[in-house]
Amino acid sequence: MEPKAKAWGAMLKEFYPDNNSGIRVYSFELDPELAEIARDIVKLAGMSDIVTVIDGPGAESLKGLVKNGDIKPEC
């Protein structure tokens, strides 16, 4: 997991402590073992409500998030 994802999650959690606005940070990890470690770090940091670690290539995973309606592209 990029340290930036954890940093963004921490910053957003500070600005939006109740996360009522549904703010999310997605981190994409190619290696499933590293993704699991990253999820553990996110959980230990108390940021599971903001940061989501997804296994797989970023481009494909991002398309999946759009297709599932998890995120909406801004055009």
mmCIF file of C-alpha atoms in Angstrom:
data_model
loop_
_atom_site.group_PDB
_atom_site.id
_atom_site.type_symbol
_atom_site.label_atom_id
_atom_site.label_comp_id
_atom_site.label_asym_id
_atom_site.label_seq_id
_atom_site.Cartn_x
_atom_site.Cartn_y
_atom_site.Cartn_z
ATOM 1 C CA MET A 1 0.000 0.000 0.000
ATOM 2 C CA GLU A 2 1.248 3.405 -0.829
ATOM 3 C CA PRO A 3 1.983 5.371 2.334
ATOM 4 C CA LYS A 4 0.022 8.153 0.633
ATOM 5 C CA ALA A 5 -3.234 6.194 0.963
ATOM 6 C CA LYS A 6 -2.718 5.873 4.707
ATOM 7 C CA ALA A 7 -1.761 9.555 4.961
ATOM 8 C CA TRP A 8 -4.801 10.649 2.937
ATOM 9 C CA GLY A 9 -7.030 8.457 5.074
ATOM 10 C CA ALA A 10 -5.639 9.938 8.283
ATOM 11 C CA MET A 11 -6.048 13.484 6.988
ATOM 12 C CA LEU A 12 -9.615 12.898 5.823
ATOM 13 C CA LYS A 13 -10.494 11.203 9.107
ATOM 14 C CA GLU A 14 -9.244 14.300 10.924
ATOM 15 C CA PHE A 15 -11.316 16.650 8.745
ATOM 16 C CA TYR A 16 -14.390 14.400 8.684
ATOM 17 C CA PRO A 17 -14.320 12.415 11.958
ATOM 18 C CA ASP A 18 -17.822 10.966 11.503
ATOM 19 C CA ASN A 19 -17.326 10.291 7.766
ATOM 20 C CA ASN A 20 -20.968 11.164 7.148
ATOM 21 C CA SER A 21 -20.108 12.282 3.633
ATOM 22 C CA GLY A 22 -18.954 8.813 2.536
ATOM 23 C CA ILE A 23 -15.411 9.875 1.741
ATOM 24 C CA ARG A 24 -13.259 6.958 0.566
ATOM 25 C CA VAL A 25 -9.619 6.363 -0.357
ATOM 26 C CA TYR A 26 -8.844 3.369 -2.562
ATOM 27 C CA SER A 27 -5.406 1.771 -2.706
ATOM 28 C CA PHE A 28 -4.649 -0.820 -5.395
ATOM 29 C CA GLU A 29 -2.107 -3.572 -4.758
ATOM 30 C CA LEU A 30 -0.924 -6.116 -7.333
ATOM 31 C CA ASP A 31 0.436 -8.598 -4.794
ATOM 32 C CA PRO A 32 -2.377 -10.301 -2.799
ATOM 33 C CA GLU A 33 -0.090 -10.902 0.193
ATOM 34 C CA LEU A 34 0.907 -7.241 0.321
ATOM 35 C CA ALA A 35 -2.749 -6.263 -0.051
ATOM 36 C CA GLU A 36 -3.600 -8.349 3.026
ATOM 37 C CA ILE A 37 -0.776 -6.725 5.000
ATOM 38 C CA ALA A 38 -1.999 -3.308 3.879
ATOM 39 C CA ARG A 39 -5.535 -4.141 5.051
ATOM 40 C CA ASP A 40 -4.153 -5.112 8.452
ATOM 41 C CA ILE A 41 -2.277 -1.801 8.667
ATOM 42 C CA VAL A 42 -5.408 0.132 7.699
ATOM 43 C CA LYS A 43 -7.419 -1.754 10.327
ATOM 44 C CA LEU A 44 -4.801 -1.172 13.044
ATOM 45 C CA ALA A 45 -4.715 2.521 12.136
ATOM 46 C CA GLY A 46 -8.501 2.689 12.599
ATOM 47 C CA MET A 47 -9.105 3.807 9.026
ATOM 48 C CA SER A 48 -11.150 0.906 7.638
ATOM 49 C CA ASP A 49 -14.145 3.199 7.276
ATOM 50 C CA ILE A 50 -12.199 5.426 4.856
ATOM 51 C CA VAL A 51 -9.389 3.400 3.235
ATOM 52 C CA THR A 52 -10.104 0.327 1.101
ATOM 53 C CA VAL A 53 -7.287 -1.837 -0.265
ATOM 54 C CA ILE A 54 -8.154 -3.653 -3.495
ATOM 55 C CA ASP A 55 -6.226 -6.558 -5.026
ATOM 56 C CA GLY A 56 -5.287 -6.153 -8.670
ATOM 57 C CA PRO A 57 -4.132 -3.646 -11.256
ATOM 58 C CA GLY A 58 -5.355 -0.116 -10.635
ATOM 59 C CA ALA A 59 -6.889 0.477 -14.073
ATOM 60 C CA GLU A 60 -8.929 -2.738 -14.061
ATOM 61 C CA SER A 61 -9.930 -2.365 -10.421
ATOM 62 C CA LEU A 62 -11.000 1.233 -10.989
ATOM 63 C CA LYS A 63 -13.199 0.159 -13.900
ATOM 64 C CA GLY A 64 -14.772 -2.425 -11.594
ATOM 65 C CA LEU A 65 -15.529 0.230 -8.967
ATOM 66 C CA VAL A 66 -17.273 2.344 -11.611
ATOM 67 C CA LYS A 67 -19.169 -0.644 -13.036
ATOM 68 C CA ASN A 68 -20.394 -1.665 -9.567
ATOM 69 C CA GLY A 69 -21.485 1.896 -8.810
ATOM 70 C CA ASP A 70 -19.019 2.285 -5.928
ATOM 71 C CA ILE A 71 -17.658 5.445 -7.522
ATOM 72 C CA LYS A 72 -18.941 7.793 -10.207
ATOM 73 C CA PRO A 73 -16.584 9.357 -12.732
ATOM 74 C CA GLU A 74 -16.625 13.125 -12.964
ATOM 75 C CA CYS A 75 -16.651 14.332 -16.557
#
